[in-house]
Coordinates of C-alpha atoms and ligand atoms in Angstrom, one line a residue:
M1 CA 85.6 104.4 92.7
F2 CA 85.6 100.6 92.1
A3 CA 85.1 98.4 95.1
V4 CA 84.4 94.8 96.1
Q5 CA 81.1 94.9 97.9
F6 CA 78.0 93.1 99.0
D7 CA 74.4 94.4 99.4
R8 CA 73.0 91.3 101.1
F9 CA 74.4 88.7 103.4
G10 CA 75.1 85.2 102.1
S11 CA 77.5 82.9 100.3
P12 CA 80.7 84.3 98.6
E13 CA 78.7 84.8 95.4
V14 CA 77.0 87.9 97.0
L15 CA 80.4 89.7 96.5
F16 CA 80.6 91.8 93.3
L17 CA 82.9 94.5 91.9
G18 CA 81.0 97.7 91.4
S19 CA 81.1 101.5 91.9
L20 CA 80.7 103.4 95.1
P21 CA 81.5 106.9 96.3
E22 CA 85.1 107.6 97.3
P23 CA 85.9 107.9 101.1
H24 CA 88.0 110.7 102.4
A25 CA 90.7 110.9 105.1
G26 CA 89.3 112.2 108.5
Q27 CA 91.2 113.5 111.5
G28 CA 94.4 111.5 112.0
E29 CA 93.8 109.3 108.9
V30 CA 95.3 108.9 105.4
R31 CA 93.7 107.8 102.2
V32 CA 95.6 105.4 100.0
R33 CA 95.2 104.4 96.4
V34 CA 95.1 100.6 97.2
R35 CA 97.6 98.2 95.7
A36 CA 96.6 95.2 97.8
A37 CA 94.1 94.3 100.6
G38 CA 93.8 91.4 103.0
V39 CA 91.1 88.8 103.4
S40 CA 90.5 87.3 106.9
P41 CA 88.1 84.8 108.5
V42 CA 86.5 87.8 110.3
D43 CA 85.5 89.2 106.8
V44 CA 83.9 85.9 105.9
G45 CA 81.7 85.8 109.1
L46 CA 80.6 89.4 108.5
R47 CA 79.6 88.8 104.9
A48 CA 77.8 85.5 105.7
G49 CA 75.7 87.4 108.3
R50 CA 77.0 84.9 110.9
S51 CA 79.0 87.4 113.0
P52 CA 77.2 89.3 115.8
A53 CA 78.7 92.4 114.2
S54 CA 77.0 91.8 110.9
K55 CA 73.9 93.6 112.1
K56 CA 76.0 96.8 112.6
L57 CA 76.9 96.9 108.8
A58 CA 75.3 99.5 106.6
L59 CA 74.8 97.9 103.1
P60 CA 76.4 97.9 100.6
H61 CA 79.5 97.1 102.6
I62 CA 83.1 96.9 101.4
P63 CA 84.8 93.9 103.1
G64 CA 88.3 93.8 104.5
V65 CA 90.2 96.0 107.0
D66 CA 93.8 95.5 105.9
A67 CA 95.4 97.4 102.9
A68 CA 98.6 98.8 101.5
G69 CA 98.9 101.6 98.9
V70 CA 100.2 105.0 97.9
V71 CA 99.0 107.9 100.1
D72 CA 96.9 110.3 98.0
E73 CA 95.2 112.3 100.8
V74 CA 96.4 113.2 104.3
G75 CA 93.9 114.0 107.0
P76 CA 94.1 116.8 109.6
G77 CA 96.6 116.1 112.4
V78 CA 98.7 113.7 110.5
T79 CA 102.5 114.3 110.7
G80 CA 105.3 112.4 109.2
T81 CA 103.4 111.0 106.2
A82 CA 103.0 112.7 102.9
V83 CA 101.1 112.2 99.6
G84 CA 103.1 109.7 97.5
D85 CA 104.4 107.7 100.5
E86 CA 104.0 103.9 100.2
V87 CA 102.3 102.6 103.4
F88 CA 100.6 99.5 104.9
G89 CA 98.1 99.3 107.7
A90 CA 94.4 99.1 108.4
V91 CA 91.2 101.0 108.5
D92 CA 89.5 102.0 111.8
V93 CA 88.5 98.5 112.8
S94 CA 85.2 99.7 114.2
R95 CA 84.1 100.3 110.6
L96 CA 84.5 96.5 110.0
G97 CA 85.6 97.0 106.3
G98 CA 86.5 99.4 103.6
A99 CA 89.8 98.0 102.4
S100 CA 89.1 96.1 99.2
A101 CA 88.5 99.1 96.9
E102 CA 90.3 101.6 94.7
F103 CA 90.7 103.9 97.7
A104 CA 90.8 103.1 101.4
V105 CA 91.1 105.3 104.5
L106 CA 93.7 104.0 107.0
A107 CA 93.5 104.7 110.7
F108 CA 97.0 103.3 111.4
W109 CA 99.9 102.5 109.2
A110 CA 103.7 102.3 108.8
A111 CA 106.0 103.0 105.9
K112 CA 106.2 100.0 103.5
P113 CA 109.8 98.8 103.0
A114 CA 110.6 99.3 99.3
S115 CA 111.4 95.6 98.9
M116 CA 108.2 94.3 100.7
P117 CA 105.8 93.0 98.0
W118 CA 102.5 94.9 98.0
E119 CA 100.5 91.8 98.6
E120 CA 102.4 91.0 101.8
A121 CA 102.1 94.5 103.0
G122 CA 98.4 94.7 102.2
A123 CA 97.5 91.6 104.2
S124 CA 99.6 92.5 107.2
G125 CA 97.9 95.3 109.2
T126 CA 95.6 93.7 111.7
S127 CA 97.5 90.4 112.0
V128 CA 100.6 92.3 113.0
E129 CA 98.6 94.6 115.4
T130 CA 96.9 91.6 117.0
A131 CA 100.1 89.5 117.3
T132 CA 101.9 92.5 118.8
R133 CA 99.1 93.2 121.2
V134 CA 98.9 89.7 122.6
L135 CA 102.7 89.3 122.9
D136 CA 102.7 92.6 124.8
L137 CA 99.8 91.4 127.0
L138 CA 101.8 88.3 127.9
D139 CA 105.0 90.2 128.2
V140 CA 106.8 87.8 125.9
R141 CA 110.6 88.5 126.0
E142 CA 114.1 87.1 125.7
G143 CA 114.2 83.6 127.3
T144 CA 110.4 83.1 127.5
T145 CA 109.1 79.7 126.4
L146 CA 105.8 80.4 124.6
L147 CA 103.2 77.8 123.3
I148 CA 101.1 79.1 120.4
D149 CA 98.0 77.0 119.6
G150 CA 96.9 77.7 116.0
A151 CA 100.3 79.0 114.8
A152 CA 100.0 78.6 111.1
G153 CA 97.2 81.1 110.3
G154 CA 97.2 84.8 109.6
V155 CA 97.8 85.9 113.2
G156 CA 99.8 82.8 114.2
S157 CA 102.4 83.0 111.4
V158 CA 103.1 86.6 112.4
A159 CA 103.0 85.9 116.2
V160 CA 105.6 83.1 115.8
Q161 CA 108.1 85.3 114.0
L162 CA 107.6 88.3 116.3
A163 CA 108.0 86.2 119.4
V164 CA 111.2 84.6 118.0
A165 CA 112.5 88.1 117.2
R166 CA 111.9 89.0 120.9
G167 CA 114.2 86.1 121.8
A168 CA 111.4 83.6 122.9
R169 CA 111.5 79.9 122.3
V170 CA 108.2 79.2 120.5
I171 CA 106.3 75.9 120.3
G172 CA 103.7 76.2 117.6
T173 CA 100.8 73.9 116.8
G174 CA 99.4 73.2 113.3
S175 CA 97.9 70.4 111.2
P176 CA 100.2 67.5 110.2
A177 CA 100.6 69.2 106.8
N178 CA 101.8 72.4 108.4
Q179 CA 104.7 71.1 110.5
A180 CA 107.5 72.1 108.0
F181 CA 105.8 75.4 107.5
L182 CA 105.8 76.1 111.2
A183 CA 109.5 75.2 111.5
S184 CA 110.3 77.6 108.6
L185 CA 108.8 80.4 110.7
G186 CA 111.1 79.6 113.6
A187 CA 108.7 77.5 115.8
I188 CA 109.3 74.0 117.2
P189 CA 106.3 72.4 115.5
T190 CA 103.7 70.0 116.9
V191 CA 100.2 69.0 115.9
Y192 CA 97.1 70.4 117.7
G193 CA 94.4 68.4 119.4
Q194 CA 94.1 65.8 122.0
G195 CA 97.3 64.8 123.9
L196 CA 98.9 68.3 123.5
P197 CA 100.4 68.3 127.1
E198 CA 102.2 65.0 126.4
R199 CA 103.5 66.2 123.1
V200 CA 104.8 69.4 124.5
R201 CA 106.5 67.6 127.4
A202 CA 108.3 65.3 124.9
L203 CA 109.5 68.4 122.9
H204 CA 110.5 70.6 125.8
D205 CA 111.6 69.3 129.2
G206 CA 111.6 72.7 131.0
R207 CA 108.8 75.0 132.0
V208 CA 106.3 76.4 129.4
D209 CA 105.9 80.0 130.7
L210 CA 103.1 81.3 128.5
A211 CA 100.5 80.2 126.0
L212 CA 98.5 81.9 123.3
D213 CA 95.3 80.5 121.9
L214 CA 94.8 81.8 118.3
A215 CA 92.3 79.2 117.2
G216 CA 89.4 79.1 119.7
A217 CA 89.3 75.3 119.3
G218 CA 88.6 74.5 122.9
S219 CA 92.1 74.0 124.3
L220 CA 92.1 76.6 127.1
A221 CA 91.9 74.0 129.9
E222 CA 94.9 72.2 128.5
L223 CA 96.9 75.5 128.0
V224 CA 96.2 76.4 131.6
A225 CA 97.4 73.0 132.7
I226 CA 100.5 73.2 130.6
T227 CA 101.6 76.7 131.9
G228 CA 100.3 76.0 135.4
S229 CA 98.3 79.3 135.6
A230 CA 95.3 80.9 133.9
A231 CA 97.1 84.3 134.1
S232 CA 99.8 82.9 131.7
V233 CA 97.3 82.3 128.9
V234 CA 95.6 84.7 126.5
T235 CA 93.1 83.8 123.8
I236 CA 91.8 85.9 120.9
A237 CA 89.1 83.5 119.7
D238 CA 87.6 81.6 122.6
F239 CA 84.5 83.2 124.1
T240 CA 84.5 80.8 127.0
A241 CA 87.7 82.3 128.3
S242 CA 86.2 83.7 131.5
H243 CA 85.1 80.2 132.5
H244 CA 88.8 79.3 132.6
G245 CA 89.9 82.5 134.2
V246 CA 91.8 83.3 130.9
R247 CA 92.0 86.8 129.3
L248 CA 90.2 87.2 126.0
S249 CA 91.9 89.9 124.0
R250 CA 89.6 91.9 121.7
G251 CA 91.9 94.8 121.1
E252 CA 90.7 98.3 120.4
L253 CA 87.1 97.0 120.2
G254 CA 87.5 95.9 123.8
G255 CA 89.2 99.2 124.9
E256 CA 92.6 97.5 125.3
P257 CA 96.1 99.1 124.6
T258 CA 96.9 98.8 120.9
G259 CA 99.5 96.8 119.1
R260 CA 99.7 99.4 116.3
H261 CA 103.4 100.1 117.1
G262 CA 104.1 96.5 115.8
L263 CA 103.7 97.6 112.2
A264 CA 106.9 99.8 112.2
A265 CA 108.7 97.1 114.1
A266 CA 107.6 94.4 111.6
A267 CA 108.8 96.6 108.7
A268 CA 112.2 97.0 110.4
L269 CA 112.4 93.2 110.9
F270 CA 111.4 92.7 107.3
E271 CA 114.4 94.8 106.2
E272 CA 116.7 92.8 108.4
G273 CA 115.3 89.5 106.8
R274 CA 113.8 88.4 110.0
F275 CA 110.1 88.8 109.1
R276 CA 107.9 88.0 106.2
L277 CA 104.1 87.8 105.8
P278 CA 103.5 84.3 104.4
L279 CA 100.9 84.4 101.6
Q280 CA 98.8 81.3 101.0
E281 CA 97.3 82.8 97.8
V282 CA 96.8 86.1 96.0
F283 CA 93.6 86.8 94.0
S284 CA 92.4 89.7 91.8
L285 CA 89.6 91.9 93.1
A286 CA 87.2 90.2 90.7
Q287 CA 88.1 86.8 92.3
A288 CA 87.0 88.0 95.8
P289 CA 84.4 85.2 96.0
R290 CA 87.2 82.6 95.6
A291 CA 89.3 84.4 98.2
H292 CA 86.4 84.4 100.7
E293 CA 85.8 80.6 100.0
L294 CA 89.5 79.9 100.9
A295 CA 89.4 82.1 104.0
A296 CA 86.3 80.3 105.3
G297 CA 88.3 77.3 106.5
G298 CA 90.6 74.4 105.7
P299 CA 94.4 74.2 105.9
R300 CA 95.9 77.7 106.3
Q301 CA 99.4 78.9 105.6
G302 CA 99.5 82.6 106.5
K303 CA 97.3 85.1 104.8
I304 CA 95.1 85.6 101.7
A305 CA 95.5 88.8 99.7
L306 CA 93.7 90.7 96.9
A307 CA 96.0 92.5 94.4
V308 CA 95.0 95.8 92.8
P309 CA 96.9 96.7 89.6
P310 CA 98.6 100.1 89.5
V311 CA 96.6 102.7 87.6
L312 CA 98.0 103.1 84.1
T313 CA 98.8 106.6 83.2
T314 CA 99.6 107.9 79.8
P315 CA 103.2 109.3 79.8
A316 CA 103.3 113.1 79.2
A317 CA 103.9 113.9 75.5
Ligands
NAP401 N1 90.4 89.1 119.1 C1 91.1 89.7 118.1 O1 91.7 90.8 118.3 C2 91.2 89.0 116.8 C3 92.0 89.5 115.8 C4 92.2 88.7 114.6 C5 91.6 87.5 114.5 N2 90.8 87.0 115.5 C6 90.2 85.6 115.5 O2 91.3 84.8 115.7 C7 91.1 83.6 115.0 C8 92.3 83.3 114.1 O3 92.4 84.3 113.1 P1 93.3 84.1 111.8 O4 93.1 85.2 110.9 O5 94.7 83.8 112.3 O6 92.7 82.8 111.2 P2 93.3 81.7 110.1 O7 94.3 82.4 109.3 O8 92.1 81.1 109.5 O9 94.0 80.7 111.1 C9 93.4 79.8 111.9 C10 94.4 78.7 112.4 O10 93.7 77.9 113.3 C11 94.4 76.6 113.2 N3 93.5 75.5 113.7 C12 92.4 74.9 113.1 N4 91.9 74.0 113.9 C13 92.6 74.0 115.0 C14 92.6 73.3 116.2 N5 91.7 72.3 116.4 N6 93.5 73.5 117.2 C15 94.4 74.5 117.0 N7 94.5 75.2 115.9 C16 93.6 75.0 114.9 C17 94.6 76.4 111.7 O11 95.8 75.6 111.6 P3 96.0 74.6 110.3 O12 95.9 75.6 109.1 O13 97.4 74.1 110.5 O14 94.9 73.6 110.3 C18 94.9 77.9 111.3 O15 96.3 78.1 111.2 C19 89.8 83.7 114.2 O16 88.8 83.1 115.0 C20 89.6 85.2 114.2 O17 88.2 85.6 114.1 C21 90.6 87.7 116.7

């Protein structure tokens, strides 16, 4: 099969489109013919050799964990999904990749709404799982006031919408350029960085119940001060969390309850017009190096996707 891959760590130029053996669906898995895959900052760190997990990779490695496509193989133990179904989801995240290829094996998935664009679906899986998991951990519900630091990125843009759908009032931080974008997702926008407690007080004169750090930019002490309790704060990206008494959510890699159920919930919200996966840019598989360059940093508005064209078949004579 064709696959984006790298056989040495380095800059985005180590990525190339080449041929690799096809994977097959194992117990509880499905294989899809991929129509779109996601690109995340995590993939960039793994490829660069900067991530502590890079040393776990067997090379060549296919980057990306999120994909959407048409099921073409159903593994043992799978019920409710059949060959030909259109689904979106993610690979077993402990494999750290495998999505940006002609075929990918998904460990969790949901039915893709017919009107959801492939690129949105393909880039959704782990952002929706992560956002759902941390909203569950904090028990975000109707009437909660939630502060999200780093609300415009892949996980943030999903977390804002899912929290709003739960009936929460969401204050979201972003760069000055992202304020209108955050408001379009349903957040009360403000900028991140120094002086956050004062800005939040000016926007909201009641209590801020809970806070989520999705950026790992060093704001945990301020988030604890704003909510009044370390137990009310969760981070997914700040490894100094324990110094602040704050929970660091690592998901299934950390043995936590999963947010996989969020995929079907997000699909239902999409059909009601209450959820979309914002896409900053869509690239072809051959443009994977450019996608990785963009994912490495800089202003972010949602996700980056790789589109895979449908296979052209000759109509029967
Ligand atoms: N633990 C887990 O389960 C898990 C799962 C997925 C991801 N992650 C980690 O979570 C982080 C976010 O992932 P992502 O995919 O959402 O990344 P992303 O799409 O690159 O988004 C990062 C966001 O951080 C914001 N940001 C930049 N500087 C900031 C600052 N000083 N203060 C507050 N926010 C700032 C950016 O806002 P602007 O664009 O407005 O500048 C951007 O929206 C990454 O570190 C990733 O490795 C962890």
